[in-house]
PDB file of C-alpha atoms and ligand atoms in Angstrom:
ATOM      1  CA  UNK A   1    -161.964-185.722 -41.592  1.00  0.00           C
ATOM      2  CA  UNK A   2    -159.542-186.818 -44.238  1.00  0.00           C
ATOM      3  CA  UNK A   3    -156.161-184.629 -44.718  1.00  0.00           C
ATOM      4  CA  UNK A   4    -156.525-182.196 -47.983  1.00  0.00           C
ATOM      5  CA  UNK A   5    -155.357-183.786 -51.595  1.00  0.00           C
ATOM      6  CA  UNK A   6    -151.528-182.597 -52.423  1.00  0.00           C
ATOM      7  CA  UNK A   7    -150.071-182.025 -55.883  1.00  0.00           C
ATOM      8  CA  UNK A   8    -148.663-185.546 -56.909  1.00  0.00           C
ATOM      9  CA  UNK A   9    -144.545-186.164 -56.759  1.00  0.00           C
ATOM     10  CA  UNK A  10    -142.626-188.466 -58.166  1.00  0.00           C
ATOM     11  CA  UNK A  11    -141.685-189.966 -54.792  1.00  0.00           C
ATOM     12  CA  UNK A  12    -145.293-190.860 -54.856  1.00  0.00           C
ATOM     13  CA  UNK A  13    -145.160-192.895 -57.930  1.00  0.00           C
ATOM     14  CA  UNK A  14    -144.302-196.457 -56.633  1.00  0.00           C
ATOM     15  CA  UNK A  15    -147.133-196.547 -53.754  1.00  0.00           C
ATOM     16  CA  UNK A  16    -149.875-194.781 -56.423  1.00  0.00           C
ATOM     17  CA  UNK A  17    -148.658-198.129 -58.639  1.00  0.00           C
ATOM     18  CA  UNK A  18    -149.410-199.721 -55.871  1.00  0.00           C
ATOM     19  CA  UNK A  19    -152.802-199.186 -55.355  1.00  0.00           C
ATOM     20  CA  UNK A  20    -153.811-198.627 -59.116  1.00  0.00           C
ATOM     21  CA  UNK A  21    -152.566-202.850 -59.070  1.00  0.00           C
ATOM     22  CA  UNK A  22    -154.796-203.813 -56.103  1.00  0.00           C
ATOM     23  CA  UNK A  23    -157.752-201.520 -57.790  1.00  0.00           C
ATOM     24  CA  UNK A  24    -157.723-202.278 -61.459  1.00  0.00           C
ATOM     25  CA  UNK A  25    -157.485-205.656 -64.101  1.00  0.00           C
ATOM     26  CA  UNK A  26    -156.142-203.414 -66.121  1.00  0.00           C
ATOM     27  CA  UNK A  27    -154.026-200.782 -64.065  1.00  0.00           C
ATOM     28  CA  UNK A  28    -152.499-198.219 -65.981  1.00  0.00           C
ATOM     29  CA  UNK A  29    -148.977-198.305 -67.032  1.00  0.00           C
ATOM     30  CA  UNK A  30    -146.527-196.642 -63.936  1.00  0.00           C
ATOM     31  CA  UNK A  31    -145.084-193.934 -67.098  1.00  0.00           C
ATOM     32  CA  UNK A  32    -148.583-192.386 -67.001  1.00  0.00           C
ATOM     33  CA  UNK A  33    -148.181-191.611 -63.265  1.00  0.00           C
ATOM     34  CA  UNK A  34    -144.750-190.734 -63.331  1.00  0.00           C
ATOM     35  CA  UNK A  35    -145.444-188.149 -66.287  1.00  0.00           C
ATOM     36  CA  UNK A  36    -147.609-186.442 -64.135  1.00  0.00           C
ATOM     37  CA  UNK A  37    -145.302-186.589 -61.132  1.00  0.00           C
ATOM     38  CA  UNK A  38    -142.764-184.948 -62.833  1.00  0.00           C
ATOM     39  CA  UNK A  39    -144.557-182.197 -64.815  1.00  0.00           C
ATOM     40  CA  UNK A  40    -145.972-181.262 -60.646  1.00  0.00           C
ATOM     41  CA  UNK A  41    -149.160-182.748 -60.767  1.00  0.00           C
ATOM     42  CA  UNK A  42    -150.170-180.648 -63.818  1.00  0.00           C
ATOM     43  CA  UNK A  43    -150.117-181.637 -67.914  1.00  0.00           C
ATOM     44  CA  UNK A  44    -150.873-178.999 -71.247  1.00  0.00           C
ATOM     45  CA  UNK A  45    -152.513-181.013 -73.542  1.00  0.00           C
ATOM     46  CA  UNK A  46    -153.053-178.612 -76.350  1.00  0.00           C
ATOM     47  CA  UNK A  47    -155.223-177.855 -78.257  1.00  0.00           C
ATOM     48  CA  UNK A  48    -157.186-176.308 -74.451  1.00  0.00           C
ATOM     49  CA  UNK A  49    -156.526-179.155 -72.669  1.00  0.00           C
ATOM     50  CA  UNK A  50    -155.154-179.770 -69.254  1.00  0.00           C
ATOM     51  CA  UNK A  51    -154.493-182.900 -67.343  1.00  0.00           C
ATOM     52  CA  UNK A  52    -154.477-182.777 -63.396  1.00  0.00           C
ATOM     53  CA  UNK A  53    -153.187-185.534 -60.741  1.00  0.00           C
ATOM     54  CA  UNK A  54    -153.983-184.851 -57.079  1.00  0.00           C
ATOM     55  CA  UNK A  55    -152.806-188.242 -54.436  1.00  0.00           C
ATOM     56  CA  UNK A  56    -154.502-187.600 -50.224  1.00  0.00           C
ATOM     57  CA  UNK A  57    -152.756-189.131 -48.101  1.00  0.00           C
ATOM     58  CA  UNK A  58    -153.265-190.505 -44.240  1.00  0.00           C
ATOM     59  CA  UNK A  59    -150.879-190.367 -41.911  1.00  0.00           C
ATOM     60  CA  UNK A  60    -147.701-189.091 -44.368  1.00  0.00           C
ATOM     61  CA  UNK A  61    -148.463-191.946 -46.980  1.00  0.00           C
ATOM     62  CA  UNK A  62    -149.979-192.106 -49.900  1.00  0.00           C
ATOM     63  CA  UNK A  63    -154.278-193.147 -49.390  1.00  0.00           C
ATOM     64  CA  UNK A  64    -155.487-192.598 -52.822  1.00  0.00           C
ATOM     65  CA  UNK A  65    -155.048-190.296 -55.909  1.00  0.00           C
ATOM     66  CA  UNK A  66    -157.160-188.721 -59.288  1.00  0.00           C
ATOM     67  CA  UNK A  67    -156.516-188.304 -61.898  1.00  0.00           C
ATOM     68  CA  UNK A  68    -158.572-185.588 -64.831  1.00  0.00           C
ATOM     69  CA  UNK A  69    -158.516-183.164 -67.785  1.00  0.00           C
ATOM     70  CA  UNK A  70    -160.230-180.312 -68.799  1.00  0.00           C
ATOM     71  CA  UNK A  71    -160.784-178.827 -72.065  1.00  0.00           C
ATOM     72  CA  UNK A  72    -161.144-174.651 -71.353  1.00  0.00           C
ATOM     73  CA  UNK A  73    -162.802-175.143 -75.533  1.00  0.00           C
ATOM     74  CA  UNK A  74    -165.475-177.246 -75.107  1.00  0.00           C
ATOM     75  CA  UNK A  75    -165.827-176.408 -71.562  1.00  0.00           C
ATOM     76  CA  UNK A  76    -165.457-179.746 -69.934  1.00  0.00           C
ATOM     77  CA  UNK A  77    -163.777-181.727 -67.226  1.00  0.00           C
ATOM     78  CA  UNK A  78    -163.597-185.814 -67.150  1.00  0.00           C
ATOM     79  CA  UNK A  79    -162.128-188.311 -64.658  1.00  0.00           C
ATOM     80  CA  UNK A  80    -160.400-190.219 -65.731  1.00  0.00           C
ATOM     81  CA  UNK A  81    -158.737-192.309 -62.828  1.00  0.00           C
ATOM     82  CA  UNK A  82    -159.463-192.465 -59.056  1.00  0.00           C
ATOM     83  CA  UNK A  83    -158.715-195.460 -56.091  1.00  0.00           C
ATOM     84  CA  UNK A  84    -158.025-195.418 -52.414  1.00  0.00           C
ATOM     85  CA  UNK A  85    -155.796-197.990 -50.868  1.00  0.00           C
ATOM     86  CA  UNK A  86    -158.144-201.272 -50.161  1.00  0.00           C
ATOM     87  CA  UNK A  87    -158.164-200.317 -46.498  1.00  0.00           C
ATOM     88  CA  UNK A  88    -158.156-196.922 -46.516  1.00  0.00           C
ATOM     89  CA  UNK A  89    -162.060-196.868 -48.224  1.00  0.00           C
ATOM     90  CA  UNK A  90    -165.151-195.596 -46.738  1.00  0.00           C
ATOM     91  CA  UNK A  91    -163.600-193.063 -45.054  1.00  0.00           C
ATOM     92  CA  UNK A  92    -164.210-190.048 -46.993  1.00  0.00           C
ATOM     93  CA  UNK A  93    -161.051-190.244 -48.383  1.00  0.00           C
ATOM     94  CA  UNK A  94    -162.564-190.641 -52.179  1.00  0.00           C
ATOM     95  CA  UNK A  95    -165.104-187.911 -51.665  1.00  0.00           C
ATOM     96  CA  UNK A  96    -162.250-185.497 -50.476  1.00  0.00           C
ATOM     97  CA  UNK A  97    -160.433-186.663 -54.144  1.00  0.00           C
ATOM     98  CA  UNK A  98    -163.417-186.181 -56.100  1.00  0.00           C
ATOM     99  CA  UNK A  99    -164.763-182.955 -54.527  1.00  0.00           C
ATOM    100  CA  UNK A 100    -161.118-181.482 -54.740  1.00  0.00           C
ATOM    101  CA  UNK A 101    -162.159-182.511 -58.381  1.00  0.00           C
ATOM    102  CA  UNK A 102    -165.350-180.395 -58.864  1.00  0.00           C
ATOM    103  CA  UNK A 103    -164.005-177.375 -57.118  1.00  0.00           C
ATOM    104  CA  UNK A 104    -160.530-177.592 -59.300  1.00  0.00           C
ATOM    105  CA  UNK A 105    -162.916-177.491 -62.191  1.00  0.00           C
ATOM    106  CA  UNK A 106    -165.635-175.194 -61.402  1.00  0.00           C
ATOM    107  CA  UNK A 107    -162.556-172.265 -60.656  1.00  0.00           C
ATOM    108  CA  UNK A 108    -161.740-173.373 -63.895  1.00  0.00           C
ATOM    109  CA  UNK A 109    -165.078-172.630 -65.503  1.00  0.00           C
ATOM    110  CA  UNK A 110    -166.023-175.861 -66.246  1.00  0.00           C
ATOM    111  CA  UNK A 111    -169.544-176.850 -66.533  1.00  0.00           C
ATOM    112  CA  UNK A 112    -169.952-180.556 -67.170  1.00  0.00           C
ATOM    113  CA  UNK A 113    -167.966-183.392 -65.603  1.00  0.00           C
ATOM    114  CA  UNK A 114    -168.031-187.459 -66.750  1.00  0.00           C
ATOM    115  CA  UNK A 115    -166.871-190.136 -65.924  1.00  0.00           C
ATOM    116  CA  UNK A 116    -166.741-193.770 -67.539  1.00  0.00           C
ATOM    117  CA  UNK A 117    -167.084-196.040 -65.175  1.00  0.00           C
ATOM    118  CA  UNK A 118    -167.600-200.590 -65.265  1.00  0.00           C
ATOM    119  CA  UNK A 119    -171.146-201.511 -65.375  1.00  0.00           C
ATOM    120  CA  UNK A 120    -170.664-204.294 -62.635  1.00  0.00           C
ATOM    121  CA  UNK A 121    -168.504-202.048 -60.836  1.00  0.00           C
ATOM    122  CA  UNK A 122    -171.451-200.896 -58.478  1.00  0.00           C
ATOM    123  CA  UNK A 123    -169.298-199.582 -55.192  1.00  0.00           C
ATOM    124  CA  UNK A 124    -168.277-196.946 -57.513  1.00  0.00           C
ATOM    125  CA  UNK A 125    -171.314-196.479 -58.981  1.00  0.00           C
ATOM    126  CA  UNK A 126    -172.839-195.529 -55.625  1.00  0.00           C
ATOM    127  CA  UNK A 127    -169.741-193.084 -55.168  1.00  0.00           C
ATOM    128  CA  UNK A 128    -170.164-190.994 -57.541  1.00  0.00           C
ATOM    129  CA  UNK A 129    -174.062-191.251 -56.760  1.00  0.00           C
ATOM    130  CA  UNK A 130    -173.592-190.115 -53.250  1.00  0.00           C
ATOM    131  CA  UNK A 131    -171.899-187.442 -55.022  1.00  0.00           C
ATOM    132  CA  UNK A 132    -174.519-185.950 -57.113  1.00  0.00           C
ATOM    133  CA  UNK A 133    -173.409-187.433 -60.295  1.00  0.00           C
ATOM    134  CA  UNK A 134    -176.106-189.040 -62.788  1.00  0.00           C
ATOM    135  CA  UNK A 135    -176.234-192.011 -65.138  1.00  0.00           C
ATOM    136  CA  UNK A 136    -176.743-190.447 -68.658  1.00  0.00           C
ATOM    137  CA  UNK A 137    -175.850-192.885 -71.111  1.00  0.00           C
ATOM    138  CA  UNK A 138    -173.554-196.464 -71.648  1.00  0.00           C
ATOM    139  CA  UNK A 139    -170.465-197.380 -74.038  1.00  0.00           C
ATOM    140  CA  UNK A 140    -171.436-201.256 -75.347  1.00  0.00           C
ATOM    141  CA  UNK A 141    -167.333-202.867 -74.931  1.00  0.00           C
ATOM    142  CA  UNK A 142    -165.956-199.843 -73.889  1.00  0.00           C
ATOM    143  CA  UNK A 143    -163.736-201.618 -71.810  1.00  0.00           C
ATOM    144  CA  UNK A 144    -162.263-205.303 -73.397  1.00  0.00           C
ATOM    145  CA  UNK A 145    -164.630-207.345 -71.623  1.00  0.00           C
ATOM    146  CA  UNK A 146    -166.864-204.749 -70.484  1.00  0.00           C
ATOM    147  CA  UNK A 147    -169.489-201.897 -71.419  1.00  0.00           C
ATOM    148  CA  UNK A 148    -168.868-198.623 -69.838  1.00  0.00           C
ATOM    149  CA  UNK A 149    -172.142-196.287 -68.160  1.00  0.00           C
ATOM    150  CA  UNK A 150    -171.620-192.835 -68.418  1.00  0.00           C
ATOM    151  CA  UNK A 151    -171.804-190.789 -65.035  1.00  0.00           C
ATOM    152  CA  UNK A 152    -171.972-186.727 -65.258  1.00  0.00           C
ATOM    153  CA  UNK A 153    -173.207-183.407 -63.607  1.00  0.00           C
ATOM    154  CA  UNK A 154    -173.741-179.639 -64.116  1.00  0.00           C
ATOM    155  CA  UNK A 155    -171.991-177.892 -61.838  1.00  0.00           C
TER     156      UNK A 155
HETATM  157  C1  LIG B 201    -164.666-195.759 -55.307  1.00  0.00           C
HETATM  158  C2  LIG B 201    -163.463-195.249 -54.444  1.00  0.00           C
HETATM  159  C3  LIG B 201    -162.176-194.440 -55.329  1.00  0.00           C
HETATM  160  C4  LIG B 201    -165.061-194.549 -53.543  1.00  0.00           C
HETATM  161  O1  LIG B 201    -163.498-194.134 -52.606  1.00  0.00           O
HETATM  162  P1  LIG B 201    -163.489-193.923 -51.165  1.00  0.00           P
HETATM  163  O2  LIG B 201    -163.073-193.670 -50.228  1.00  0.00           O
HETATM  164  O3  LIG B 201    -164.328-195.979 -50.597  1.00  0.00           O
HETATM  165  O4  LIG B 201    -165.122-193.306 -50.827  1.00  0.00           O
HETATM  166  P2  LIG B 201    -166.093-192.372 -49.910  1.00  0.00           P
HETATM  167  O5  LIG B 201    -165.559-193.078 -48.410  1.00  0.00           O
HETATM  168  O6  LIG B 201    -165.138-190.828 -49.951  1.00  0.00           O
HETATM  169  O7  LIG B 201    -167.541-192.655 -49.816  1.00  0.00           O
HETATM  170  C5  LIG B 201    -167.854-191.662 -50.184  1.00  0.00           C
HETATM  171  C6  LIG B 201    -169.616-192.263 -50.124  1.00  0.00           C
HETATM  172  O8  LIG B 201    -169.928-192.795 -51.223  1.00  0.00           O
HETATM  173  C7  LIG B 201    -170.593-194.406 -51.250  1.00  0.00           C
HETATM  174  N1  LIG B 201    -169.603-195.745 -51.247  1.00  0.00           N
HETATM  175  C8  LIG B 201    -168.212-195.365 -51.461  1.00  0.00           C
HETATM  176  N2  LIG B 201    -167.829-197.094 -52.041  1.00  0.00           N
HETATM  177  C9  LIG B 201    -168.909-197.339 -51.708  1.00  0.00           C
HETATM  178  C10 LIG B 201    -169.390-199.652 -51.897  1.00  0.00           C
HETATM  179  N3  LIG B 201    -168.348-199.916 -51.876  1.00  0.00           N
HETATM  180  N4  LIG B 201    -170.995-199.380 -51.580  1.00  0.00           N
HETATM  181  C11 LIG B 201    -171.273-198.205 -51.341  1.00  0.00           C
HETATM  182  N5  LIG B 201    -171.238-197.417 -51.688  1.00  0.00           N
HETATM  183  C12 LIG B 201    -170.726-196.451 -51.642  1.00  0.00           C
HETATM  184  C13 LIG B 201    -171.082-193.959 -49.872  1.00  0.00           C
HETATM  185  O9  LIG B 201    -173.100-193.035 -49.757  1.00  0.00           O
HETATM  186  C14 LIG B 201    -170.082-193.530 -48.845  1.00  0.00           C
HETATM  187  O10 LIG B 201    -171.035-192.817 -48.029  1.00  0.00           O
HETATM  188  P3  LIG B 201    -170.582-193.639 -46.287  1.00  0.00           P
HETATM  189  O11 LIG B 201    -169.437-194.414 -46.278  1.00  0.00           O
HETATM  190  O12 LIG B 201    -170.416-192.548 -45.812  1.00  0.00           O
HETATM  191  O13 LIG B 201    -171.702-194.210 -46.055  1.00  0.00           O
HETATM  192  C15 LIG B 201    -163.315-196.668 -54.105  1.00  0.00           C
HETATM  193  O14 LIG B 201    -163.777-197.423 -53.264  1.00  0.00           O
HETATM  194  C16 LIG B 201    -162.054-196.943 -54.855  1.00  0.00           C
HETATM  195  O15 LIG B 201    -160.917-197.005 -55.161  1.00  0.00           O
HETATM  196  N6  LIG B 201    -162.511-198.164 -55.564  1.00  0.00           N
HETATM  197  C17 LIG B 201    -161.945-199.237 -56.257  1.00  0.00           C
HETATM  198  C18 LIG B 201    -160.950-198.575 -57.912  1.00  0.00           C
HETATM  199  C19 LIG B 201    -162.763-198.025 -58.758  1.00  0.00           C
HETATM  200  O16 LIG B 201    -163.061-198.386 -58.791  1.00  0.00           O
HETATM  201  N7  LIG B 201    -162.374-196.631 -59.258  1.00  0.00           N
HETATM  202  C20 LIG B 201    -163.576-196.270 -60.063  1.00  0.00           C
HETATM  203  C21 LIG B 201    -162.886-196.229 -61.213  1.00  0.00           C
HETATM  204  S1  LIG B 201    -164.535-195.974 -62.053  1.00  0.00           S
END
């Protein structure tokens, strides 16, 4: 069983960005991670919204991370980004990260969680399905070059 997750720290940001660049065709800017890290992994966004980020370690190094937001006004959560270092995938790190999000949101009274994934990202789609999420729609041209499939779960 992989180590537990913890809040992102400033000294994680380079490792996170390295994983991000290796996993995504249009990676997030490092500033997004730095902003979350500098606020201890949790940012209040106003209008009942909050953004959060956790990392998971393997032998003292960052193995993966997850970013999500929740809105208490609507009781909805949304996973914005999740990735595990390529050489550490299929070892349960992703499952631990997403389960942390489910547990954290449940603790805040959030019932419904959604996310978007590239239509052709079959590995991630299998992963979300394994985590109990179900396909609930699509968004044409959500990405520059591809449609998004929406997955959701009611906890
Ligand atoms: C999606 C991702 C986060 C999953 O993380 P992970 O640590 O590899 O996943 P886990 O080891 O926890 O897998 C849990 C289960 O999900 C399913 N799964 C995960 N990766 C899979 C794959 N490549 N193919 C098929 N099923 C997969 C399996 O059922 C797996 O259980 P098993 O290994 O016992 O069969 C990881 O593949 C990743 O970082 N991908 C690149 C970034 C990305 O696409 N993120 C999602 C953007 S929407």
